Structures are given as structure tokens and as C-alpha cells.
Coordinates of C-alpha atoms in Angstrom, one line a residue:
Chain A
M1 CA -17.4 17.4 -19.6
K2 CA -15.4 17.1 -16.2
Y3 CA -12.2 15.6 -19.3
V4 CA -12.5 19.3 -20.6
P5 CA -9.8 20.7 -18.7
V6 CA -7.0 17.6 -19.6
L7 CA -8.1 17.5 -23.1
F8 CA -7.3 21.4 -23.0
G9 CA -4.5 20.8 -21.2
L10 CA -3.4 17.9 -23.6
A11 CA -3.6 20.3 -26.9
I12 CA -1.7 23.3 -25.6
F13 CA 1.3 20.7 -25.1
L14 CA 0.8 18.8 -28.0
I15 CA 1.0 22.4 -29.7
L16 CA 3.6 24.1 -27.4
P17 CA 7.0 22.9 -29.1
V18 CA 5.8 24.2 -32.7
V19 CA 5.7 27.7 -30.6
V20 CA 8.5 27.3 -28.8
D21 CA 12.4 27.7 -28.8
S22 CA 15.2 24.9 -28.5
Y23 CA 15.6 26.2 -25.1
F24 CA 12.2 26.2 -23.6
L25 CA 12.0 22.7 -25.5
T26 CA 14.1 21.2 -23.2
I27 CA 13.3 22.6 -19.9
L28 CA 9.7 20.9 -20.8
I29 CA 11.5 17.6 -22.1
S30 CA 13.5 17.9 -18.6
I31 CA 9.7 18.5 -16.3
F32 CA 7.8 15.3 -18.4
Y33 CA 11.0 13.1 -17.8
Y34 CA 10.7 13.7 -14.5
A35 CA 7.2 13.8 -14.0
Y36 CA 7.3 10.2 -15.7
L37 CA 9.8 8.5 -13.4
S38 CA 8.4 10.2 -9.9
S39 CA 5.1 9.0 -11.5
C40 CA 6.7 5.4 -11.5
W41 CA 8.4 5.7 -8.6
N42 CA 4.5 6.9 -7.5
I43 CA 3.3 3.5 -7.7
L44 CA 5.5 1.7 -5.5
G45 CA 6.6 4.6 -2.9
G46 CA 3.3 6.8 -3.1
Y47 CA 0.5 4.3 -3.4
A48 CA 2.2 0.7 -2.0
G49 CA 3.7 3.4 0.5
Q50 CA 6.8 1.2 0.1
L51 CA 9.7 4.0 0.1
S52 CA 12.7 3.7 -2.3
L53 CA 15.9 5.4 -2.6
G54 CA 17.2 2.8 -4.8
H55 CA 14.8 3.6 -8.0
A56 CA 18.4 4.6 -10.5
A57 CA 18.7 1.0 -10.3
F58 CA 16.2 0.1 -12.7
F59 CA 16.9 3.1 -14.3
G60 CA 20.4 2.7 -15.0
I61 CA 19.1 -1.2 -15.6
G62 CA 16.8 0.1 -18.5
A63 CA 19.8 2.3 -20.2
Y64 CA 22.7 0.0 -19.3
T65 CA 21.2 -2.7 -20.9
S66 CA 19.5 -1.5 -24.3
S67 CA 22.5 1.1 -24.8
L68 CA 24.9 -2.3 -24.9
L69 CA 23.0 -4.1 -26.6
F70 CA 22.6 -1.9 -29.0
M71 CA 26.7 -0.8 -29.4
K72 CA 27.7 -4.3 -28.8
W73 CA 24.8 -6.1 -31.3
Q74 CA 23.1 -3.5 -32.9
I75 CA 19.9 -4.3 -31.2
T76 CA 17.4 -1.3 -31.6
P77 CA 16.4 0.4 -28.8
W78 CA 13.3 0.0 -29.2
L79 CA 13.7 -3.7 -28.7
G80 CA 16.7 -3.4 -26.2
M81 CA 13.7 -1.0 -24.0
W82 CA 11.5 -4.4 -23.4
V83 CA 14.6 -6.4 -22.4
G84 CA 16.3 -3.7 -20.4
A85 CA 12.8 -3.9 -18.0
L86 CA 12.5 -7.1 -17.6
L87 CA 15.9 -7.4 -16.2
A88 CA 14.7 -4.6 -14.2
T89 CA 11.6 -6.1 -12.7
V90 CA 14.0 -9.6 -12.0
F91 CA 16.3 -7.7 -10.3
A92 CA 13.6 -5.5 -8.5
L93 CA 12.0 -9.6 -7.8
F94 CA 14.8 -10.5 -5.6
M95 CA 15.9 -7.5 -4.1
G96 CA 11.6 -7.6 -3.0
S97 CA 11.7 -11.2 -1.7
L98 CA 14.8 -11.1 0.0
S99 CA 13.7 -7.4 1.8
F100 CA 10.1 -8.3 2.6
R101 CA 10.8 -11.9 3.1
F102 CA 13.1 -10.3 6.0
G103 CA 10.1 -7.9 6.8
L104 CA 11.7 -4.8 6.2
R105 CA 9.9 -1.4 6.8
G106 CA 10.1 1.9 6.3
F107 CA 13.7 3.3 7.7
Y108 CA 14.7 -0.2 6.8
F109 CA 13.6 -0.7 3.1
V110 CA 15.0 2.5 2.4
L111 CA 17.9 1.6 3.6
I112 CA 18.3 -1.5 1.3
T113 CA 17.4 -0.1 -1.6
W114 CA 19.7 2.6 -2.0
A115 CA 22.4 -0.1 -1.1
F116 CA 21.5 -2.4 -3.6
A117 CA 21.7 0.5 -6.2
E118 CA 25.0 1.7 -5.1
L119 CA 25.7 -1.8 -5.4
L120 CA 25.0 -2.1 -9.0
R121 CA 27.0 1.6 -9.3
L122 CA 29.7 0.3 -8.0
I123 CA 30.0 -3.3 -10.0
T124 CA 29.7 -1.1 -13.5
L125 CA 32.2 1.5 -12.4
S126 CA 34.8 -1.4 -11.9
L127 CA 33.8 -3.6 -15.3
D128 CA 35.2 -2.6 -18.3
V129 CA 32.5 -4.9 -20.3
L130 CA 30.1 -2.3 -18.9
G131 CA 31.9 1.4 -19.7
G132 CA 33.4 1.5 -16.3
P133 CA 33.7 5.1 -15.0
T134 CA 33.9 6.9 -18.2
G135 CA 30.4 5.1 -19.3
I136 CA 29.0 4.4 -22.6
Y137 CA 29.0 6.7 -25.7
I138 CA 26.1 5.7 -28.1
S139 CA 26.9 5.8 -31.8
V140 CA 24.9 8.8 -34.0
H141 CA 22.7 6.9 -36.4
T142 CA 20.0 9.6 -36.9
S143 CA 16.6 7.2 -37.3
P144 CA 13.9 6.3 -36.2
W145 CA 14.4 2.8 -36.1
Q146 CA 17.2 3.3 -34.0
F147 CA 15.6 5.5 -31.1
Q148 CA 17.0 8.7 -32.9
F149 CA 16.2 11.6 -33.8
S150 CA 17.3 14.8 -35.2
G151 CA 16.2 17.8 -33.2
R152 CA 14.1 17.7 -29.6
G153 CA 10.6 17.3 -31.0
P154 CA 10.0 13.6 -31.8
Y155 CA 11.9 13.2 -28.1
Y156 CA 9.3 15.3 -26.5
Y157 CA 6.4 13.6 -27.9
I158 CA 7.4 10.4 -26.5
I159 CA 8.3 11.6 -23.1
L160 CA 5.0 13.6 -22.9
G161 CA 3.5 10.2 -24.3
L162 CA 5.1 7.9 -21.8
T163 CA 4.1 10.2 -19.3
I164 CA 0.3 9.9 -20.5
F165 CA 0.7 6.9 -20.3
I166 CA 2.2 6.5 -16.5
L167 CA -1.4 9.1 -15.9
I168 CA -3.4 7.0 -17.2
I169 CA -2.3 3.7 -15.6
S170 CA -2.3 6.0 -12.0
H171 CA -5.8 7.0 -12.7
K172 CA -7.3 3.0 -13.6
L173 CA -4.9 2.0 -10.6
E174 CA -7.1 4.6 -7.9
A175 CA -10.0 2.7 -9.1
S176 CA -8.8 -1.0 -9.2
K177 CA -8.6 -3.5 -6.8
P178 CA -4.8 -3.9 -6.9
G179 CA -4.3 -0.1 -6.8
F180 CA -6.6 -0.3 -3.3
Y181 CA -4.4 -3.1 -1.6
F182 CA -1.3 -1.2 -2.3
K183 CA -3.5 1.8 0.3
A184 CA -4.6 -0.7 2.2
I185 CA -0.7 -1.5 2.3
R186 CA 0.6 1.9 2.9
E187 CA -2.2 2.6 5.9
N188 CA -1.9 -0.5 7.7
E189 CA -0.1 -3.4 6.8
L190 CA -1.1 -5.8 9.9
A191 CA -5.1 -4.9 9.0
A192 CA -4.5 -5.5 5.2
E193 CA -3.8 -9.0 6.1
G194 CA -6.7 -9.6 8.2
S195 CA -8.8 -7.8 5.3
G196 CA -7.5 -10.8 2.4
V197 CA -5.0 -8.6 1.1
A198 CA -1.9 -10.8 -0.1
T199 CA 0.6 -8.5 1.4
A200 CA 3.4 -9.7 0.5
R201 CA 2.2 -10.6 -3.0
Y202 CA 1.2 -6.8 -3.8
K203 CA 4.2 -5.7 -2.8
L204 CA 6.3 -6.9 -4.9
L205 CA 3.6 -6.5 -7.7
A206 CA 3.9 -2.5 -7.1
L207 CA 7.4 -2.9 -7.2
A208 CA 7.7 -5.4 -10.0
L209 CA 5.5 -3.1 -12.2
S210 CA 7.3 0.4 -11.3
A211 CA 11.0 -1.1 -11.9
F212 CA 9.3 -1.7 -14.9
L213 CA 8.1 1.4 -15.8
T214 CA 11.1 3.3 -14.6
A215 CA 13.4 0.8 -16.8
L216 CA 11.7 2.2 -19.9
G217 CA 12.3 6.0 -19.2
G218 CA 16.2 4.7 -18.5
T219 CA 16.7 3.9 -22.1
F220 CA 14.9 7.0 -22.7
Y221 CA 17.3 9.1 -21.4
A222 CA 20.1 7.4 -23.0
Q223 CA 18.8 7.6 -26.2
Y224 CA 17.7 11.6 -25.6
L225 CA 21.3 12.8 -24.2
K226 CA 23.4 9.5 -26.4
Y227 CA 26.2 8.8 -23.7
I228 CA 25.1 7.5 -19.6
D229 CA 27.4 6.6 -17.1
P230 CA 27.1 4.9 -13.6
E231 CA 26.9 8.4 -11.6
T232 CA 24.2 9.8 -13.3
T233 CA 22.3 6.8 -14.4
L234 CA 23.0 4.7 -11.0
G235 CA 23.7 7.2 -8.3
V236 CA 21.3 8.2 -5.6
S237 CA 21.4 12.0 -6.6
L238 CA 19.2 10.1 -9.1
S239 CA 17.0 8.5 -7.3
I240 CA 16.4 11.1 -5.0
E241 CA 15.3 13.3 -7.8
I242 CA 13.3 10.7 -8.7
M243 CA 11.9 10.5 -4.8
I244 CA 11.5 14.2 -4.1
R245 CA 8.9 15.3 -7.5
A246 CA 6.1 12.5 -6.1
L247 CA 7.0 14.3 -2.3
V248 CA 6.6 17.8 -3.1
G249 CA 3.9 17.4 -5.7
G250 CA 1.9 15.0 -3.3
S251 CA 2.6 11.2 -3.6
G252 CA -0.3 8.6 -3.9
T253 CA -2.1 11.3 -6.1
P254 CA -2.4 10.3 -9.8
F255 CA -1.2 13.6 -11.0
G256 CA 1.4 14.9 -7.7
P257 CA 4.5 13.9 -9.3
L258 CA 3.3 15.7 -12.9
I259 CA 3.0 18.9 -10.2
G260 CA 5.8 18.1 -8.4
S261 CA 7.7 18.1 -11.8
F262 CA 6.7 21.1 -12.9
I263 CA 7.8 23.1 -9.6
L264 CA 11.1 21.5 -8.9
T265 CA 12.3 20.8 -12.5
P266 CA 12.3 24.4 -13.9
L267 CA 13.6 26.0 -11.1
S268 CA 16.7 24.1 -11.1
E269 CA 16.8 24.3 -15.2
L270 CA 16.5 27.8 -14.5
S271 CA 18.7 28.7 -11.9
R272 CA 21.2 26.8 -13.3
T273 CA 21.1 28.9 -16.2
Y274 CA 20.8 32.0 -14.7
F275 CA 23.1 31.8 -11.9
T276 CA 26.1 30.8 -13.4
K277 CA 27.8 34.0 -13.3
G278 CA 31.1 34.5 -11.0
G279 CA 30.5 33.6 -6.9
L280 CA 26.5 32.9 -7.7
E281 CA 27.0 28.8 -8.5
G282 CA 25.5 27.5 -5.6
L283 CA 22.8 29.9 -5.7
P284 CA 20.6 27.5 -7.4
L285 CA 21.0 24.7 -5.0
I286 CA 20.4 27.0 -2.1
I287 CA 16.8 28.1 -3.7
Y288 CA 16.0 24.8 -4.5
G289 CA 16.5 23.5 -0.7
A290 CA 15.0 26.8 0.3
V291 CA 11.7 25.5 -1.6
L292 CA 12.2 22.4 -1.0
I293 CA 12.2 23.4 3.4
F294 CA 8.4 25.3 2.5
I295 CA 6.6 22.5 0.9
V296 CA 8.0 20.0 3.4
L297 CA 7.1 22.7 6.5
F298 CA 3.7 24.0 5.0
L299 CA 2.6 21.3 2.8
P300 CA 3.8 18.2 4.1
Q301 CA 0.9 16.0 2.2
G302 CA 2.1 17.8 -1.0
V303 CA 0.8 20.4 -3.1
A304 CA -1.8 18.1 -5.2
T305 CA -3.4 17.2 -1.7
W306 CA -3.3 20.6 -1.0
M307 CA -4.6 21.8 -4.5
K308 CA -7.7 18.9 -3.8
E309 CA -8.6 20.2 -0.2
K310 CA -8.5 24.0 -1.1
I311 CA -11.3 22.9 -4.3
A312 CA -13.0 20.9 -2.3
G313 CA -13.3 23.8 0.8
Y314 CA -14.4 26.5 -2.3
K315 CA -17.5 23.6 -3.7
N316 CA -18.2 23.5 -0.5
R317 CA -18.7 27.3 0.8
Chain B
M1 CA -16.8 -32.5 12.6
S2 CA -17.3 -28.3 14.4
L3 CA -16.8 -25.3 11.9
L4 CA -13.3 -24.5 14.4
E5 CA -11.8 -27.5 16.0
V6 CA -8.5 -26.3 18.5
H7 CA -6.8 -28.9 20.0
R8 CA -4.1 -28.8 22.9
L9 CA -3.2 -25.3 21.8
T10 CA 0.2 -23.8 23.3
K11 CA 1.2 -20.5 23.0
S12 CA 4.8 -19.3 25.5
F13 CA 6.3 -16.0 25.3
G14 CA 9.7 -16.7 27.0
G15 CA 9.1 -18.0 30.1
L16 CA 5.0 -17.5 30.0
K17 CA 2.5 -19.5 28.9
A18 CA 0.0 -17.4 27.0
V19 CA -2.2 -20.5 26.0
A20 CA -1.5 -23.6 27.3
D21 CA -3.1 -26.8 26.1
V22 CA -6.0 -25.3 25.1
D23 CA -9.4 -27.5 23.9
L24 CA -11.9 -24.9 21.9
W25 CA -14.7 -26.1 19.3
V26 CA -17.1 -23.6 18.0
D27 CA -20.4 -25.4 15.9
K28 CA -21.8 -23.8 13.0
G29 CA -24.3 -21.3 13.8
E30 CA -23.1 -20.7 17.5
I31 CA -22.5 -17.5 19.5
V32 CA -19.3 -18.3 21.7
G33 CA -18.2 -16.2 24.3
V34 CA -14.3 -15.8 25.7
I35 CA -13.6 -14.5 28.6
G36 CA -11.1 -14.6 31.5
P37 CA -9.3 -11.7 33.4
N38 CA -6.6 -9.4 32.0
G39 CA -3.9 -11.3 30.4
A40 CA -6.0 -14.9 30.8
G41 CA -4.6 -15.5 27.0
K42 CA -7.5 -14.6 25.3
T43 CA -6.3 -12.0 22.6
T44 CA -3.4 -14.3 22.2
L45 CA -6.0 -17.0 21.7
F46 CA -7.6 -15.0 18.5
S47 CA -4.4 -13.9 17.2
L48 CA -2.8 -17.9 16.9
I49 CA -6.4 -18.7 15.2
S50 CA -6.1 -15.9 13.0
G51 CA -2.8 -16.6 11.8
Y52 CA -1.1 -13.6 13.5
L53 CA 1.1 -15.8 15.9
T54 CA 2.3 -19.1 15.4
P55 CA 1.7 -21.5 17.7
D56 CA 4.3 -23.8 19.9
E57 CA 2.0 -27.0 19.9
G58 CA -1.3 -28.0 19.1
E59 CA -3.7 -27.8 15.9
I60 CA -6.2 -25.6 14.5
S61 CA -8.7 -26.6 11.5
F62 CA -11.4 -24.7 10.0
K63 CA -14.4 -26.6 8.2
G64 CA -11.9 -29.5 8.2
L65 CA -8.8 -27.8 6.8
S66 CA -6.1 -27.4 9.3
L67 CA -4.8 -23.8 9.5
M68 CA -1.2 -24.4 10.4
G69 CA 1.4 -22.5 8.6
R70 CA -1.8 -20.3 6.8
T71 CA -0.6 -16.5 6.4
P72 CA -3.4 -14.4 7.9
H73 CA -4.4 -13.0 4.3
E74 CA -5.0 -17.1 3.6
I75 CA -7.4 -18.0 6.3
C76 CA -8.9 -14.5 5.7
Q77 CA -9.5 -15.7 2.4
L78 CA -11.2 -19.2 3.6
G79 CA -14.0 -17.1 5.8
L80 CA -12.4 -16.7 8.8
A81 CA -12.4 -12.6 10.1
R82 CA -11.4 -11.2 13.1
T83 CA -11.6 -7.6 14.8
F84 CA -9.0 -5.8 16.8
Q85 CA -9.3 -4.7 20.2
I86 CA -6.9 -2.2 19.6
V87 CA -8.8 -1.0 16.4
Q88 CA -7.3 -0.6 12.8
P89 CA -8.3 1.0 9.9
F90 CA -6.8 2.5 7.5
P91 CA -6.7 6.0 8.6
N92 CA -6.8 8.0 5.4
L93 CA -8.9 6.4 3.1
T94 CA -13.0 6.8 3.6
T95 CA -15.0 4.9 5.9
F96 CA -16.1 3.4 2.1
E97 CA -12.7 2.6 0.9
N98 CA -12.0 1.2 4.5
V99 CA -14.9 -1.6 3.7
L100 CA -14.2 -1.7 0.0
I101 CA -10.5 -3.3 0.5
G102 CA -12.6 -6.0 3.0
A103 CA -15.7 -6.8 0.4
F104 CA -13.0 -7.7 -2.5
N105 CA -11.9 -10.7 -0.5
R106 CA -15.0 -12.8 -1.7
T107 CA -16.0 -10.9 -4.3
R108 CA -15.6 -10.3 -8.4
G109 CA -14.8 -7.4 -9.7
V110 CA -15.0 -3.5 -8.3
P111 CA -18.5 -2.6 -8.9
E112 CA -19.7 -6.2 -7.0
A113 CA -17.4 -4.9 -4.1
R114 CA -18.9 -1.1 -4.0
L115 CA -22.2 -2.6 -3.6
R116 CA -21.6 -5.0 -0.8
A117 CA -19.5 -2.5 1.0
S118 CA -22.9 0.4 0.5
E119 CA -24.9 -2.9 2.0
I120 CA -23.0 -3.6 4.8
L121 CA -22.3 0.2 5.4
K122 CA -25.9 1.1 5.3
S123 CA -26.5 -2.4 8.1
I124 CA -24.5 -0.9 10.3
G125 CA -24.7 3.1 10.4
L126 CA -22.0 4.5 8.8
F127 CA -23.3 5.2 5.1
E128 CA -24.1 8.5 5.9
K129 CA -20.1 9.0 6.8
R130 CA -18.8 7.0 4.0
G131 CA -16.8 9.8 2.9
F132 CA -15.2 10.9 6.1
L133 CA -11.4 10.3 6.7
A134 CA -11.2 6.7 9.2
K135 CA -9.1 8.7 11.1
T136 CA -11.7 11.4 12.1
L137 CA -14.3 9.0 13.2
T138 CA -15.6 8.8 17.0
I139 CA -13.9 5.5 18.8
S140 CA -17.1 4.5 18.2
D141 CA -18.2 4.9 14.8
R142 CA -14.3 3.3 14.2
K143 CA -15.4 0.4 16.4
R144 CA -18.1 0.0 13.8
L145 CA -16.0 0.4 10.7
E146 CA -13.2 -2.6 12.1
M147 CA -16.9 -4.5 12.3
A148 CA -17.9 -3.5 8.9
R149 CA -14.2 -4.2 7.5
A150 CA -14.7 -8.1 8.8
L151 CA -18.3 -8.0 7.6
A152 CA -17.3 -7.3 4.5
T153 CA -15.2 -10.0 4.0
Q154 CA -17.9 -12.6 3.9
P155 CA -16.8 -14.7 6.7
D156 CA -18.6 -17.8 7.9
L157 CA -16.6 -17.4 11.3
L158 CA -16.0 -13.7 12.9
L159 CA -14.0 -13.6 16.0
L160 CA -15.0 -10.2 17.6
D161 CA -12.0 -9.3 20.2
E162 CA -13.9 -6.6 22.5
V163 CA -16.2 -5.0 20.2
L164 CA -18.1 -3.5 23.2
A165 CA -15.5 -1.4 24.9
G166 CA -15.4 2.4 25.4
L167 CA -18.9 2.1 23.8
N168 CA -21.8 4.1 25.9
P169 CA -25.2 1.9 27.4
T170 CA -26.5 3.2 24.7
E171 CA -24.1 1.9 21.7
V172 CA -23.5 -1.7 23.6
E173 CA -27.3 -2.5 23.3
W174 CA -26.9 -1.6 19.6
M175 CA -23.8 -3.2 19.1
I176 CA -25.5 -6.4 20.7
Q177 CA -28.7 -6.3 18.7
F178 CA -26.3 -5.9 15.8
I179 CA -24.4 -9.1 16.8
R180 CA -27.8 -11.0 17.0
K181 CA -28.5 -10.0 13.4
I182 CA -25.5 -11.1 11.9
R183 CA -25.4 -14.3 13.3
E184 CA -29.1 -14.5 12.0
Q185 CA -27.6 -14.3 8.6
G186 CA -25.6 -17.5 9.3
I187 CA -22.6 -16.3 10.0
T188 CA -20.8 -18.0 13.3
I189 CA -19.3 -16.0 16.1
L190 CA -16.5 -16.4 18.6
I191 CA -16.5 -13.0 20.4
I192 CA -14.1 -11.9 23.2
E193 CA -15.8 -9.4 25.9
H194 CA -15.1 -7.9 29.4
V195 CA -18.9 -6.5 29.6
L196 CA -19.6 -10.2 31.2
K197 CA -23.0 -9.0 31.1
A198 CA -23.4 -7.9 27.7
V199 CA -21.7 -11.3 26.9
M200 CA -23.5 -14.0 28.9
S201 CA -27.1 -12.9 27.3
L202 CA -25.2 -13.0 23.5
S203 CA -23.7 -16.6 23.7
D204 CA -25.0 -19.9 23.3
R205 CA -22.1 -21.6 25.3
I206 CA -19.1 -19.5 27.2
V207 CA -15.4 -20.8 27.2
V208 CA -13.4 -19.2 30.2
L209 CA -9.7 -18.5 30.8
H210 CA -7.5 -18.5 33.1
H211 CA -3.5 -18.0 33.2
G212 CA -4.3 -19.9 29.5
E213 CA -5.8 -22.1 30.7
K214 CA -9.5 -23.2 29.8
I215 CA -11.1 -23.6 33.5
A216 CA -15.1 -23.7 32.1
D217 CA -16.3 -24.2 29.0
G218 CA -20.5 -24.7 28.6
S219 CA -24.0 -22.6 29.4
P220 CA -23.4 -19.1 30.9
E221 CA -25.9 -20.5 34.0
M222 CA -23.5 -23.2 33.9
V223 CA -20.4 -21.7 33.9
S224 CA -21.3 -18.6 36.1
R225 CA -21.9 -21.1 39.0
D226 CA -19.2 -22.9 38.5
K227 CA -16.2 -22.6 41.2
R228 CA -13.5 -22.4 39.8
V229 CA -14.3 -19.4 37.7
I230 CA -16.1 -17.8 40.6
E231 CA -12.3 -17.6 42.5
A232 CA -10.8 -16.7 39.3
Y233 CA -13.2 -13.9 39.4
L234 CA -12.5 -13.5 42.8
G235 CA -15.1 -10.6 44.4
E236 CA -16.3 -9.7 40.6
V237 CA -19.8 -10.5 40.5
L238 CA -20.9 -12.3 37.6

């Protein structure tokens, strides 16, 4: 019975592309795209409590690997995405073992992840083999075998599928030993060690899992827009966009990032569309900022946590 | 061979010798009390044994295995658990989840761990509060939770660091009975305690530390008559 609302919601989102126009579909793709990335971030930042401001690095490795393999050797992105994900994992493990070995926590971990992502951005910017500042245009061969489709519908279903996939992973994680160990590390690392949790290993596990899945999102982005450049795929603003949806929706909860994306993504997309007339260009950012401030001030645990408490309170009455 | 053997253990902080040349052993099934004035090095000794601090010199072995160079979680997995003097809960997790995390240590799979966590919560009297977040518990309940989580790891040796501090007389009495009960279940106990009366009645043997050195080791009666111990506790009635 408890799956009825979930199935009902799923049915609506499966039918939606048939009834909505192309603009609306673009927004829906954006919503699920950010929901997916933010859910990936949530495994590391939300559950394991290791705040990363460098997820653009994993995303960028995914996007660049599959795109370069495709453009240089015509290897289909369906294959390239797994190569990218593995590379991102290796990179994450390198970064993680360095920072955890030196005991970096809290703000220092935030800074090191940010620094590693910036490093990748600057390297990509200066290397012509990687496309340099102009980035990479992905040539159009509309064929499902090349991860290219006509129209937006197929992209919508792919990102919806990825989002459902990560929600299932998060849901399974919640009730599993690794999931509880992640939370233990977030809550009290000292006590976690004393309870038999191999904290260093589990932090690396969370990081690897998060990086692997994030990189898959990078390939999706590259194939969807058919253009990548260092600024948008490796820049810190992407890392912030990813992180902030989980924080607003409720980090460390399975549905938090999805809820956060449903609040923030349409807001930024719609306000960007409707406030482009003269003199109002800055307004979207102001609205966006105001909503962020409101949520941070009044719902610091995130919307999902607030909703859960409200529902629990209603049931107990 | 004793269950725990500590040989010539030394740890300094700057110029201060917190633990100096301490020899200690705990046999299977014993309750051994560690007492000493403030700053005697009791908690440092526990941190060294449980792997949170690295000794400067000396040797620690447990079940015949050296503990040197092992991390706290490895030591916990070997069957040596500790509680913290300042309780260390997972604040935003429920009482049940706190204990469950400990229970994963030596169990296979989630259902078995859940069962184990429930059993321990029932025996320690926290089962009714299993759904409460740890941060909302009272101090005495947090002390129990600390103990429950350590017990959930299924230790063979349990280090208890001042589990009676901050409890009222009824709670102290309850906790003493509880510690006796877990010893009967086959768990060996090394306990630091400031409540002298309690630790004297509870322990088979007492070890006294003073300025990081072991100054006495023997039965409670013997230790309470020891001249050096009385001097160390000058003015205090044993």
C-alpha cells in the first residue's frame, strides 16, 4: 500500500512527455538532471557527511571521457560513460586517500575538493587536446547506438530512469550496513571507529560510489547538449548547483535532493525565461538568492525533513 | 596468558608523562577497577589500549595478539570495546540506530544485527525509547546508550570509563547490578571509576594509578590499606 503514491507519481511522469510542450519538457529534464546529480552528491555529502564542493570534477571527467572517446575514436558514449565513471572513481579515490590520510574534515575537505576540481578545470582549459577554452562540439549522428536521439523525449526517459535508479540506491542504502556506517561517520567519527566502523574505508566507499554515479550524469549532459566546455562542466558553479539542491531539499534523506530540485530548478529556469527583458536581467538571481536565504533560515534541515516532521506530527494527533 | 596484557606502557604529552611504565593484566572473567586521583592517567590508559592513542613505549596484547599499530575499529573487531567518559552518541540517529551500528560489528546481515540491538535495548531498559533521537535522551539514558552500543559490538573485554558519574544513587545501584549481570554472561570488564564505594564492591581487583604510575594492584581490601594509596588520596576516606 505504501508504494501506491510512488507508483502514481511514476505513472504521471511517464505520461507527461506526451502531453506537455517542448519548453516544459526541457524544464522537466533539467529538474531530473539536477535531482540525479544532487542525489549522487547526497551519498557522500548527505549520508557520509563529507561535504564536497568538487563534484564538477567527477561530472567533468565523465563528460570529457565519453566525448573524447567518441570524437577521436568513434567509441559510442554508451561504452564511454563507463570508462568515464571508472576514471572519475580512480580520481576520487586518489583525492580521498590523500585528504583522509591527512585527516581533513569539515571545511578543509570542502576546500580540498574544490581545489582538485579547479585543478582539472585549469588543466582542461590549457590543453588543446582536451579542447582548450573552446571546449568540444559533439558531432551529430542521430542514432540511439551513439546515445543521440531526435527530440527531447528519449533524453527525458533516460534521465528519469537514472533518477529512479539513484532513488532506489538511496532507499536501499538507508536500511543497509554501509548506509548506517555512513551515517555513523557523519554523526560522530570517533564513536564510529569505537563501534567497529572502518571509517577511512567507508568514507572512500561513499566517495567512490558518489563519483562513479556523478560521472554518468556528465556523459548524459554531453550527449544531451552536444557541447561541453571547462567552465560549465568543471566549474565551481556546477558544484554549487549540485550541492545546494540536496541542502535545500534535505541532505541525508532519500528524497531530499529530488524535492530540492523541484523547488530550485524551475525557479531558476522560469525566472531566467521571464525576466530577460531590459533592466530585469539580475532579478532571477535575486529571487533565487531570496528563496535560498528563506530556506536556510527557516528550514535549515531541508524541506524533506520538515515535511517528514509535519506528517509525523499530523499522524500523532 | 591473560586476556589483556599491558607491559611497560608509557605515553607523554609534551613534558608530562601521562602514563609511565605501567604493567597491567586482566584475566578472563575478572572485573578490574582502575582508580586514581584526577589526572592520574586513567583515561589515557584506556585510549592507549583501545587504539585512540599510540604509546611512546611498551606493549599491549589482547588474546595473545599485539594491539600495537592497530586502529580502534580493528581493536573493536577483535572483541575489545570501550565507552567514553564524555558520552559519544550519534546525536541525530535514534536510540535503536545507535545500538544497531554497534551490532553490525560481529554479526552477519541486517536482520541479525537488528535482533541483537533489540535484545540489548531490552536488557538495558531503553527499548521503550528506541525511537527517540539520541540527542533528546537524558544524561542517565545517554550513559546507558553508550554502554548498550559498546555491548552491541559483542566484546570479550569491555572498558568502562566512568559509567556511574552523573547518575543518582538508584541509577548507580541499577548500573552496578547490570555490570555484574554482563560479567555473568562472560564479558570481562576493566572499569575506571570515581565513585570509590561502587568500584570497591564491584571489582575483584583494583589497580591504582597516580601521576601516570601504577602504585598498587590487588584486592580491594589490600589496596584500601596500602600506605601509598592513602597518601595519594590524602584526606579521602576509602
